[in-house]
Amino acid sequence: MIKAILIDIGHGLGPTGNVDNGGVVPGMNEREEVSEIGVEVMKYAQKQTALAGVAVYLVGYPDRSKLVDHIKTANDLCAKEGYTAQNSLLISVHTNKGGGGGVETWYKDGDDESKKFGQKVLDALAETTGLTKRKANPDTANQHGRLGIVRDVRPRAILVECGFIDNPTDFAALNDEIKDDLFAIGIVKGIVKYLGLNYQEISLDGPFPDVSKDRWSADAIAFVKEKGWMTGYGDGLFRPTQPISREEMAEILYRIHSPQQK
């Protein structure tokens, strides 16, 4: 069973210690975008019941560091906690630039599991965002000849390119406060699917992440949430099909009839 997920935030500092923002276009730079996506990946992964008990870490964030330090941080953590390619995953989050469009992933060439992982995340990312699905590529086909963050780390790793910031369609999705969460949701969905687990749908437009606005009970749930009678669980979920205990029912009735609610 998987024990840990490491989310690597792309770029930070270049080899000589200079600031490295990755791709930059007017109104957007890669480092800022992937920082937002990476934090959201952590948040949504922690909301997945299927990933309960799995430790989630951010690498290369919030402080900026060189690629070699991203790799060292990941490897030192895994060595300390006993994480290996058999029980941990790493996803390096990036955006693309260069006149193309769509999402793609890169996997460790020669590693069938890394390839499968990359394909599952690619499929889920394209499905969730609606952007063009490019390919899951071997890291040796990259312009650098190899990808250290995929090849030189202890966990099973892939690199994800969340669209092209110089493509108008991709830029609009990344720049939208709601749609940009879809990149994180797609990555999490891909992780869960790769592990062969049951994915719990996440809603961006309903009263809770696990209650979409199209659910038959959404209006009623939104009403009791607005009234403060039912506020969900500590992880932010409502769990609409979970049985309610007598203790929970007593708390709800107290909230409805307490003087503060009058």
PDB file of C-alpha atoms in Angstrom:
ATOM      1  CA  MET A   1       0.000   0.000   0.000  1.00  0.00           C
ATOM      2  CA  ILE A   2       1.164   3.521  -0.725  1.00  0.00           C
ATOM      3  CA  LYS A   3       2.495   5.399   2.302  1.00  0.00           C
ATOM      4  CA  ALA A   4       3.455   8.803   0.939  1.00  0.00           C
ATOM      5  CA  ILE A   5       2.873  11.240  -1.898  1.00  0.00           C
ATOM      6  CA  LEU A   6       5.484  13.904  -2.598  1.00  0.00           C
ATOM      7  CA  ILE A   7       4.415  16.932  -4.641  1.00  0.00           C
ATOM      8  CA  ASP A   8       7.379  18.678  -6.184  1.00  0.00           C
ATOM      9  CA  ILE A   9       6.832  22.346  -7.070  1.00  0.00           C
ATOM     10  CA  GLY A  10       8.724  23.001 -10.293  1.00  0.00           C
ATOM     11  CA  HIS A  11      11.503  25.601 -10.591  1.00  0.00           C
ATOM     12  CA  GLY A  12      12.621  28.006  -7.864  1.00  0.00           C
ATOM     13  CA  LEU A  13      16.336  28.652  -8.272  1.00  0.00           C
ATOM     14  CA  GLY A  14      18.597  27.997 -11.235  1.00  0.00           C
ATOM     15  CA  PRO A  15      21.913  26.068 -11.041  1.00  0.00           C
ATOM     16  CA  THR A  16      23.846  29.241 -10.104  1.00  0.00           C
ATOM     17  CA  GLY A  17      21.304  30.324  -7.478  1.00  0.00           C
ATOM     18  CA  ASN A  18      19.482  32.848  -9.650  1.00  0.00           C
ATOM     19  CA  VAL A  19      15.680  33.116  -9.433  1.00  0.00           C
ATOM     20  CA  ASP A  20      14.045  30.623 -11.809  1.00  0.00           C
ATOM     21  CA  ASN A  21      10.380  31.218 -12.575  1.00  0.00           C
ATOM     22  CA  GLY A  22      10.259  28.746 -15.461  1.00  0.00           C
ATOM     23  CA  GLY A  23       8.153  29.875 -18.399  1.00  0.00           C
ATOM     24  CA  VAL A  24       7.009  33.487 -18.283  1.00  0.00           C
ATOM     25  CA  VAL A  25       4.379  35.336 -20.332  1.00  0.00           C
ATOM     26  CA  PRO A  26       2.605  38.658 -19.650  1.00  0.00           C
ATOM     27  CA  GLY A  27       0.337  38.135 -16.657  1.00  0.00           C
ATOM     28  CA  MET A  28       1.631  34.700 -15.690  1.00  0.00           C
ATOM     29  CA  ASN A  29       4.750  32.809 -14.663  1.00  0.00           C
ATOM     30  CA  GLU A  30       5.170  29.091 -14.259  1.00  0.00           C
ATOM     31  CA  ARG A  31       6.524  29.085 -10.715  1.00  0.00           C
ATOM     32  CA  GLU A  32       3.509  30.944  -9.327  1.00  0.00           C
ATOM     33  CA  GLU A  33       1.013  28.762 -11.196  1.00  0.00           C
ATOM     34  CA  VAL A  34       2.555  25.438 -10.209  1.00  0.00           C
ATOM     35  CA  SER A  35       2.862  26.604  -6.601  1.00  0.00           C
ATOM     36  CA  GLU A  36      -0.907  27.162  -6.522  1.00  0.00           C
ATOM     37  CA  ILE A  37      -1.613  23.854  -8.252  1.00  0.00           C
ATOM     38  CA  GLY A  38       0.752  21.924  -5.977  1.00  0.00           C
ATOM     39  CA  VAL A  39      -0.833  23.275  -2.799  1.00  0.00           C
ATOM     40  CA  GLU A  40      -4.265  22.386  -4.191  1.00  0.00           C
ATOM     41  CA  VAL A  41      -3.058  18.854  -5.016  1.00  0.00           C
ATOM     42  CA  MET A  42      -2.082  18.459  -1.374  1.00  0.00           C
ATOM     43  CA  LYS A  43      -5.451  19.791  -0.196  1.00  0.00           C
ATOM     44  CA  TYR A  44      -7.517  17.588  -2.464  1.00  0.00           C
ATOM     45  CA  ALA A  45      -5.392  14.498  -1.830  1.00  0.00           C
ATOM     46  CA  GLN A  46      -5.981  14.923   1.888  1.00  0.00           C
ATOM     47  CA  LYS A  47      -9.751  15.027   1.241  1.00  0.00           C
ATOM     48  CA  GLN A  48      -9.771  11.689  -0.565  1.00  0.00           C
ATOM     49  CA  THR A  49     -11.086   8.893   1.630  1.00  0.00           C
ATOM     50  CA  ALA A  50      -9.141   6.436  -0.538  1.00  0.00           C
ATOM     51  CA  LEU A  51      -5.894   8.153   0.517  1.00  0.00           C
ATOM     52  CA  ALA A  52      -6.659   8.281   4.244  1.00  0.00           C
ATOM     53  CA  GLY A  53      -3.472   7.637   6.204  1.00  0.00           C
ATOM     54  CA  VAL A  54      -1.202   8.553   3.288  1.00  0.00           C
ATOM     55  CA  ALA A  55       1.329  11.259   4.165  1.00  0.00           C
ATOM     56  CA  VAL A  56       1.432  14.156   1.673  1.00  0.00           C
ATOM     57  CA  TYR A  57       4.485  16.404   1.390  1.00  0.00           C
ATOM     58  CA  LEU A  58       5.449  19.471  -0.624  1.00  0.00           C
ATOM     59  CA  VAL A  59       8.979  19.601  -2.058  1.00  0.00           C
ATOM     60  CA  GLY A  60      10.637  22.846  -3.168  1.00  0.00           C
ATOM     61  CA  TYR A  61       8.001  25.039  -1.545  1.00  0.00           C
ATOM     62  CA  PRO A  62       7.443  27.568  -0.050  1.00  0.00           C
ATOM     63  CA  ASP A  63      11.176  28.335  -0.122  1.00  0.00           C
ATOM     64  CA  ARG A  64      12.916  28.420  -3.473  1.00  0.00           C
ATOM     65  CA  SER A  65      15.691  25.916  -4.097  1.00  0.00           C
ATOM     66  CA  LYS A  66      17.739  24.422  -6.923  1.00  0.00           C
ATOM     67  CA  LEU A  67      16.679  21.250  -8.730  1.00  0.00           C
ATOM     68  CA  VAL A  68      19.503  19.291  -7.078  1.00  0.00           C
ATOM     69  CA  ASP A  69      18.124  20.379  -3.710  1.00  0.00           C
ATOM     70  CA  HIS A  70      14.593  19.298  -4.682  1.00  0.00           C
ATOM     71  CA  ILE A  71      16.026  15.856  -5.422  1.00  0.00           C
ATOM     72  CA  LYS A  72      18.069  15.776  -2.211  1.00  0.00           C
ATOM     73  CA  THR A  73      15.103  16.885  -0.099  1.00  0.00           C
ATOM     74  CA  ALA A  74      12.916  14.147  -1.547  1.00  0.00           C
ATOM     75  CA  ASN A  75      15.582  11.479  -1.134  1.00  0.00           C
ATOM     76  CA  ASP A  76      16.522  12.511   2.410  1.00  0.00           C
ATOM     77  CA  LEU A  77      12.871  12.434   3.453  1.00  0.00           C
ATOM     78  CA  CYS A  78      12.338   9.021   1.895  1.00  0.00           C
ATOM     79  CA  ALA A  79      15.495   7.603   3.450  1.00  0.00           C
ATOM     80  CA  LYS A  80      14.421   8.857   6.883  1.00  0.00           C
ATOM     81  CA  GLU A  81      10.862   7.519   6.628  1.00  0.00           C
ATOM     82  CA  GLY A  82      11.624   4.318   4.721  1.00  0.00           C
ATOM     83  CA  TYR A  83       9.785   5.338   1.549  1.00  0.00           C
ATOM     84  CA  THR A  84      10.690   3.526  -1.659  1.00  0.00           C
ATOM     85  CA  ALA A  85       9.447   3.231  -5.232  1.00  0.00           C
ATOM     86  CA  GLN A  86       7.124   0.510  -3.979  1.00  0.00           C
ATOM     87  CA  ASN A  87       5.378   2.596  -1.323  1.00  0.00           C
ATOM     88  CA  SER A  88       5.688   6.256  -2.380  1.00  0.00           C
ATOM     89  CA  LEU A  89       4.942   8.490  -5.354  1.00  0.00           C
ATOM     90  CA  LEU A  90       6.352  11.813  -6.528  1.00  0.00           C
ATOM     91  CA  ILE A  91       4.662  14.200  -8.943  1.00  0.00           C
ATOM     92  CA  SER A  92       6.665  17.163 -10.203  1.00  0.00           C
ATOM     93  CA  VAL A  93       4.253  19.920 -11.260  1.00  0.00           C
ATOM     94  CA  HIS A  94       5.061  22.208 -14.193  1.00  0.00           C
ATOM     95  CA  THR A  95       3.471  24.191 -16.991  1.00  0.00           C
ATOM     96  CA  ASN A  96       4.701  24.245 -20.579  1.00  0.00           C
ATOM     97  CA  LYS A  97       5.621  26.953 -23.051  1.00  0.00           C
ATOM     98  CA  GLY A  98       6.628  26.934 -26.706  1.00  0.00           C
ATOM     99  CA  GLY A  99       3.676  27.249 -29.018  1.00  0.00           C
ATOM    100  CA  GLY A 100       1.880  23.993 -28.284  1.00  0.00           C
ATOM    101  CA  GLY A 101      -1.245  23.254 -26.315  1.00  0.00           C
ATOM    102  CA  GLY A 102      -2.641  20.713 -23.891  1.00  0.00           C
ATOM    103  CA  VAL A 103      -1.441  18.564 -21.012  1.00  0.00           C
ATOM    104  CA  GLU A 104       1.270  15.920 -21.002  1.00  0.00           C
ATOM    105  CA  THR A 105       3.343  13.814 -18.611  1.00  0.00           C
ATOM    106  CA  TRP A 106       6.892  12.465 -18.494  1.00  0.00           C
ATOM    107  CA  TYR A 107       7.866   9.141 -16.943  1.00  0.00           C
ATOM    108  CA  LYS A 108      11.109   7.299 -16.199  1.00  0.00           C
ATOM    109  CA  ASP A 109      12.107   5.512 -19.379  1.00  0.00           C
ATOM    110  CA  GLY A 110      12.298   1.751 -18.885  1.00  0.00           C
ATOM    111  CA  ASP A 111      10.070   1.765 -15.794  1.00  0.00           C
ATOM    112  CA  ASP A 112       6.696   0.258 -16.718  1.00  0.00           C
ATOM    113  CA  GLU A 113       5.068   1.375 -13.473  1.00  0.00           C
ATOM    114  CA  SER A 114       6.224   4.956 -13.935  1.00  0.00           C
ATOM    115  CA  LYS A 115       4.834   4.813 -17.479  1.00  0.00           C
ATOM    116  CA  LYS A 116       1.485   3.486 -16.219  1.00  0.00           C
ATOM    117  CA  PHE A 117       1.421   6.172 -13.516  1.00  0.00           C
ATOM    118  CA  GLY A 118       2.108   8.884 -16.083  1.00  0.00           C
ATOM    119  CA  GLN A 119      -0.636   7.627 -18.386  1.00  0.00           C
ATOM    120  CA  LYS A 120      -3.258   7.463 -15.624  1.00  0.00           C
ATOM    121  CA  VAL A 121      -2.527  11.015 -14.516  1.00  0.00           C
ATOM    122  CA  LEU A 122      -2.514  12.245 -18.113  1.00  0.00           C
ATOM    123  CA  ASP A 123      -5.887  10.619 -18.834  1.00  0.00           C
ATOM    124  CA  ALA A 124      -7.467  12.067 -15.689  1.00  0.00           C
ATOM    125  CA  LEU A 125      -5.939  15.520 -16.208  1.00  0.00           C
ATOM    126  CA  ALA A 126      -7.226  15.783 -19.783  1.00  0.00           C
ATOM    127  CA  GLU A 127     -10.656  14.479 -18.808  1.00  0.00           C
ATOM    128  CA  THR A 128     -10.990  16.855 -15.863  1.00  0.00           C
ATOM    129  CA  THR A 129      -9.666  20.034 -17.477  1.00  0.00           C
ATOM    130  CA  GLY A 130     -11.028  19.431 -20.982  1.00  0.00           C
ATOM    131  CA  LEU A 131      -7.671  20.458 -22.473  1.00  0.00           C
ATOM    132  CA  THR A 132      -5.987  18.594 -25.328  1.00  0.00           C
ATOM    133  CA  LYS A 133      -4.398  15.316 -24.263  1.00  0.00           C
ATOM    134  CA  ARG A 134      -0.888  15.073 -25.627  1.00  0.00           C
ATOM    135  CA  LYS A 135       1.286  12.093 -24.629  1.00  0.00           C
ATOM    136  CA  ALA A 136       2.911  10.334 -21.729  1.00  0.00           C
ATOM    137  CA  ASN A 137       6.565  10.602 -22.743  1.00  0.00           C
ATOM    138  CA  PRO A 138       9.759   8.807 -21.669  1.00  0.00           C
ATOM    139  CA  ASP A 139      12.120  11.193 -19.892  1.00  0.00           C
ATOM    140  CA  THR A 140      14.967  10.323 -22.279  1.00  0.00           C
ATOM    141  CA  ALA A 141      12.980  11.955 -25.096  1.00  0.00           C
ATOM    142  CA  ASN A 142      13.063  15.284 -23.244  1.00  0.00           C
ATOM    143  CA  GLN A 143      15.195  18.117 -24.594  1.00  0.00           C
ATOM    144  CA  HIS A 144      17.493  17.699 -21.583  1.00  0.00           C
ATOM    145  CA  GLY A 145      18.079  14.010 -22.372  1.00  0.00           C
ATOM    146  CA  ARG A 146      16.863  12.944 -18.916  1.00  0.00           C
ATOM    147  CA  LEU A 147      14.799  14.371 -16.071  1.00  0.00           C
ATOM    148  CA  GLY A 148      16.541  14.211 -12.721  1.00  0.00           C
ATOM    149  CA  ILE A 149      13.366  14.803 -10.711  1.00  0.00           C
ATOM    150  CA  VAL A 150      11.900  11.691 -12.358  1.00  0.00           C
ATOM    151  CA  ARG A 151      15.013   9.513 -12.628  1.00  0.00           C
ATOM    152  CA  ASP A 152      17.116  10.323  -9.559  1.00  0.00           C
ATOM    153  CA  VAL A 153      14.550  10.168  -6.750  1.00  0.00           C
ATOM    154  CA  ARG A 154      13.619   7.239  -4.539  1.00  0.00           C
ATOM    155  CA  PRO A 155       9.809   7.355  -5.052  1.00  0.00           C
ATOM    156  CA  ARG A 156       8.107   6.280  -8.276  1.00  0.00           C
ATOM    157  CA  ALA A 157       8.007   9.590 -10.099  1.00  0.00           C
ATOM    158  CA  ILE A 158       6.488  11.474 -13.016  1.00  0.00           C
ATOM    159  CA  LEU A 159       6.533  15.066 -14.230  1.00  0.00           C
ATOM    160  CA  VAL A 160       3.250  16.740 -15.188  1.00  0.00           C
ATOM    161  CA  GLU A 161       2.927  19.635 -17.644  1.00  0.00           C
ATOM    162  CA  CYS A 162      -0.329  21.462 -16.858  1.00  0.00           C
ATOM    163  CA  GLY A 163      -0.906  23.175 -20.196  1.00  0.00           C
ATOM    164  CA  PHE A 164       0.997  25.787 -22.194  1.00  0.00           C
ATOM    165  CA  ILE A 165       1.000  29.246 -20.654  1.00  0.00           C
ATOM    166  CA  ASP A 166       1.497  30.801 -24.114  1.00  0.00           C
ATOM    167  CA  ASN A 167      -1.600  29.067 -25.476  1.00  0.00           C
ATOM    168  CA  PRO A 168      -4.749  31.244 -25.126  1.00  0.00           C
ATOM    169  CA  THR A 169      -7.030  28.327 -24.182  1.00  0.00           C
ATOM    170  CA  ASP A 170      -4.607  26.885 -21.638  1.00  0.00           C
ATOM    171  CA  PHE A 171      -3.782  30.345 -20.265  1.00  0.00           C
ATOM    172  CA  ALA A 172      -7.483  31.078 -19.728  1.00  0.00           C
ATOM    173  CA  ALA A 173      -7.953  27.813 -17.793  1.00  0.00           C
ATOM    174  CA  LEU A 174      -4.901  28.442 -15.608  1.00  0.00           C
ATOM    175  CA  ASN A 175      -5.927  32.052 -15.012  1.00  0.00           C
ATOM    176  CA  ASP A 176      -9.494  31.197 -13.936  1.00  0.00           C
ATOM    177  CA  GLU A 177      -9.948  31.011 -10.151  1.00  0.00           C
ATOM    178  CA  ILE A 178     -12.333  28.069 -10.450  1.00  0.00           C
ATOM    179  CA  LYS A 179     -10.966  26.214 -13.464  1.00  0.00           C
ATOM    180  CA  ASP A 180      -7.393  26.253 -12.208  1.00  0.00           C
ATOM    181  CA  ASP A 181      -8.435  23.890  -9.395  1.00  0.00           C
ATOM    182  CA  LEU A 182      -9.302  21.334 -12.072  1.00  0.00           C
ATOM    183  CA  PHE A 183      -5.602  20.740 -12.684  1.00  0.00           C
ATOM    184  CA  ALA A 184      -5.105  19.683  -9.080  1.00  0.00           C
ATOM    185  CA  ILE A 185      -8.276  17.603  -9.092  1.00  0.00           C
ATOM    186  CA  GLY A 186      -7.174  15.843 -12.280  1.00  0.00           C
ATOM    187  CA  ILE A 187      -3.774  14.999 -10.787  1.00  0.00           C
ATOM    188  CA  VAL A 188      -5.356  13.607  -7.614  1.00  0.00           C
ATOM    189  CA  LYS A 189      -7.852  11.611  -9.640  1.00  0.00           C
ATOM    190  CA  GLY A 190      -5.006  10.159 -11.678  1.00  0.00           C
ATOM    191  CA  ILE A 191      -3.136   9.152  -8.534  1.00  0.00           C
ATOM    192  CA  VAL A 192      -6.180   7.382  -7.095  1.00  0.00           C
ATOM    193  CA  LYS A 193      -6.930   5.643 -10.410  1.00  0.00           C
ATOM    194  CA  TYR A 194      -3.314   4.519 -10.747  1.00  0.00           C
ATOM    195  CA  LEU A 195      -3.497   2.942  -7.296  1.00  0.00           C
ATOM    196  CA  GLY A 196      -6.674   1.089  -8.277  1.00  0.00           C
ATOM    197  CA  LEU A 197      -8.709   2.779  -5.541  1.00  0.00           C
ATOM    198  CA  ASN A 198     -12.179   4.326  -5.536  1.00  0.00           C
ATOM    199  CA  TYR A 199     -12.066   7.994  -6.398  1.00  0.00           C
ATOM    200  CA  GLN A 200     -14.429  10.339  -4.557  1.00  0.00           C
ATOM    201  CA  GLU A 201     -15.641  13.069  -6.897  1.00  0.00           C
ATOM    202  CA  ILE A 202     -14.752  16.629  -5.923  1.00  0.00           C
ATOM    203  CA  SER A 203     -17.164  19.458  -6.688  1.00  0.00           C
ATOM    204  CA  LEU A 204     -16.178  23.092  -7.167  1.00  0.00           C
ATOM    205  CA  ASP A 205     -19.713  24.421  -7.504  1.00  0.00           C
ATOM    206  CA  GLY A 206     -21.638  22.633  -4.768  1.00  0.00           C
ATOM    207  CA  PRO A 207     -21.996  23.416  -1.050  1.00  0.00           C
ATOM    208  CA  PHE A 208     -19.208  20.926  -0.203  1.00  0.00           C
ATOM    209  CA  PRO A 209     -16.410  19.364  -2.303  1.00  0.00           C
ATOM    210  CA  ASP A 210     -18.209  15.999  -2.214  1.00  0.00           C
ATOM    211  CA  VAL A 211     -21.674  17.475  -2.956  1.00  0.00           C
ATOM    212  CA  SER A 212     -22.114  18.783  -6.496  1.00  0.00           C
ATOM    213  CA  LYS A 213     -24.787  21.354  -7.316  1.00  0.00           C
ATOM    214  CA  ASP A 214     -26.537  18.671  -9.444  1.00  0.00           C
ATOM    215  CA  ARG A 215     -26.968  16.242  -6.554  1.00  0.00           C
ATOM    216  CA  TRP A 216     -30.648  15.731  -5.671  1.00  0.00           C
ATOM    217  CA  SER A 217     -30.041  16.889  -2.084  1.00  0.00           C
ATOM    218  CA  ALA A 218     -27.704  19.815  -2.909  1.00  0.00           C
ATOM    219  CA  ASP A 219     -30.231  22.586  -2.194  1.00  0.00           C
ATOM    220  CA  ALA A 220     -31.191  21.122   1.171  1.00  0.00           C
ATOM    221  CA  ILE A 221     -27.538  20.623   2.122  1.00  0.00           C
ATOM    222  CA  ALA A 222     -26.710  24.183   1.068  1.00  0.00           C
ATOM    223  CA  PHE A 223     -29.639  25.423   3.212  1.00  0.00           C
ATOM    224  CA  VAL A 224     -28.561  23.654   6.413  1.00  0.00           C
ATOM    225  CA  LYS A 225     -24.971  24.750   5.808  1.00  0.00           C
ATOM    226  CA  GLU A 226     -26.026  28.380   5.419  1.00  0.00           C
ATOM    227  CA  LYS A 227     -28.059  28.150   8.630  1.00  0.00           C
ATOM    228  CA  GLY A 228     -25.084  26.695  10.461  1.00  0.00           C
ATOM    229  CA  TRP A 229     -26.995  23.551  11.409  1.00  0.00           C
ATOM    230  CA  MET A 230     -24.656  21.181   9.574  1.00  0.00           C
ATOM    231  CA  THR A 231     -21.092  22.247   8.851  1.00  0.00           C
ATOM    232  CA  GLY A 232     -19.441  19.094   7.550  1.00  0.00           C
ATOM    233  CA  TYR A 233     -16.416  17.297   8.946  1.00  0.00           C
ATOM    234  CA  GLY A 234     -12.995  18.585   9.866  1.00  0.00           C
ATOM    235  CA  ASP A 235     -11.595  17.694   6.438  1.00  0.00           C
ATOM    236  CA  GLY A 236     -14.172  19.925   4.730  1.00  0.00           C
ATOM    237  CA  LEU A 237     -16.341  17.092   3.405  1.00  0.00           C
ATOM    238  CA  PHE A 238     -20.056  16.538   4.030  1.00  0.00           C
ATOM    239  CA  ARG A 239     -20.147  12.771   3.289  1.00  0.00           C
ATOM    240  CA  PRO A 240     -23.800  12.798   2.196  1.00  0.00           C
ATOM    241  CA  THR A 241     -24.309   9.024   2.327  1.00  0.00           C
ATOM    242  CA  GLN A 242     -22.616   8.435   5.683  1.00  0.00           C
ATOM    243  CA  PRO A 243     -25.035   7.370   8.469  1.00  0.00           C
ATOM    244  CA  ILE A 244     -25.602   9.936  11.213  1.00  0.00           C
ATOM    245  CA  SER A 245     -25.053   9.036  14.878  1.00  0.00           C
ATOM    246  CA  ARG A 246     -27.415   9.836  17.747  1.00  0.00           C
ATOM    247  CA  GLU A 247     -24.752  12.199  19.111  1.00  0.00           C
ATOM    248  CA  GLU A 248     -24.523  14.067  15.813  1.00  0.00           C
ATOM    249  CA  MET A 249     -28.310  14.307  15.584  1.00  0.00           C
ATOM    250  CA  ALA A 250     -28.424  15.786  19.094  1.00  0.00           C
ATOM    251  CA  GLU A 251     -25.853  18.401  18.088  1.00  0.00           C
ATOM    252  CA  ILE A 252     -27.869  19.348  14.994  1.00  0.00           C
ATOM    253  CA  LEU A 253     -31.090  19.694  16.972  1.00  0.00           C
ATOM    254  CA  TYR A 254     -29.268  21.791  19.559  1.00  0.00           C
ATOM    255  CA  ARG A 255     -27.994  24.133  16.860  1.00  0.00           C
ATOM    256  CA  ILE A 256     -31.472  24.481  15.362  1.00  0.00           C
ATOM    257  CA  HIS A 257     -33.152  25.277  18.677  1.00  0.00           C
ATOM    258  CA  SER A 258     -30.380  27.116  20.515  1.00  0.00           C
ATOM    259  CA  PRO A 259     -30.992  30.801  21.341  1.00  0.00           C
ATOM    260  CA  GLN A 260     -28.140  31.837  19.044  1.00  0.00           C
ATOM    261  CA  GLN A 261     -30.141  30.541  16.079  1.00  0.00           C
ATOM    262  CA  LYS A 262     -33.228  32.612  16.886  1.00  0.00           C
TER     263      LYS A 262
END
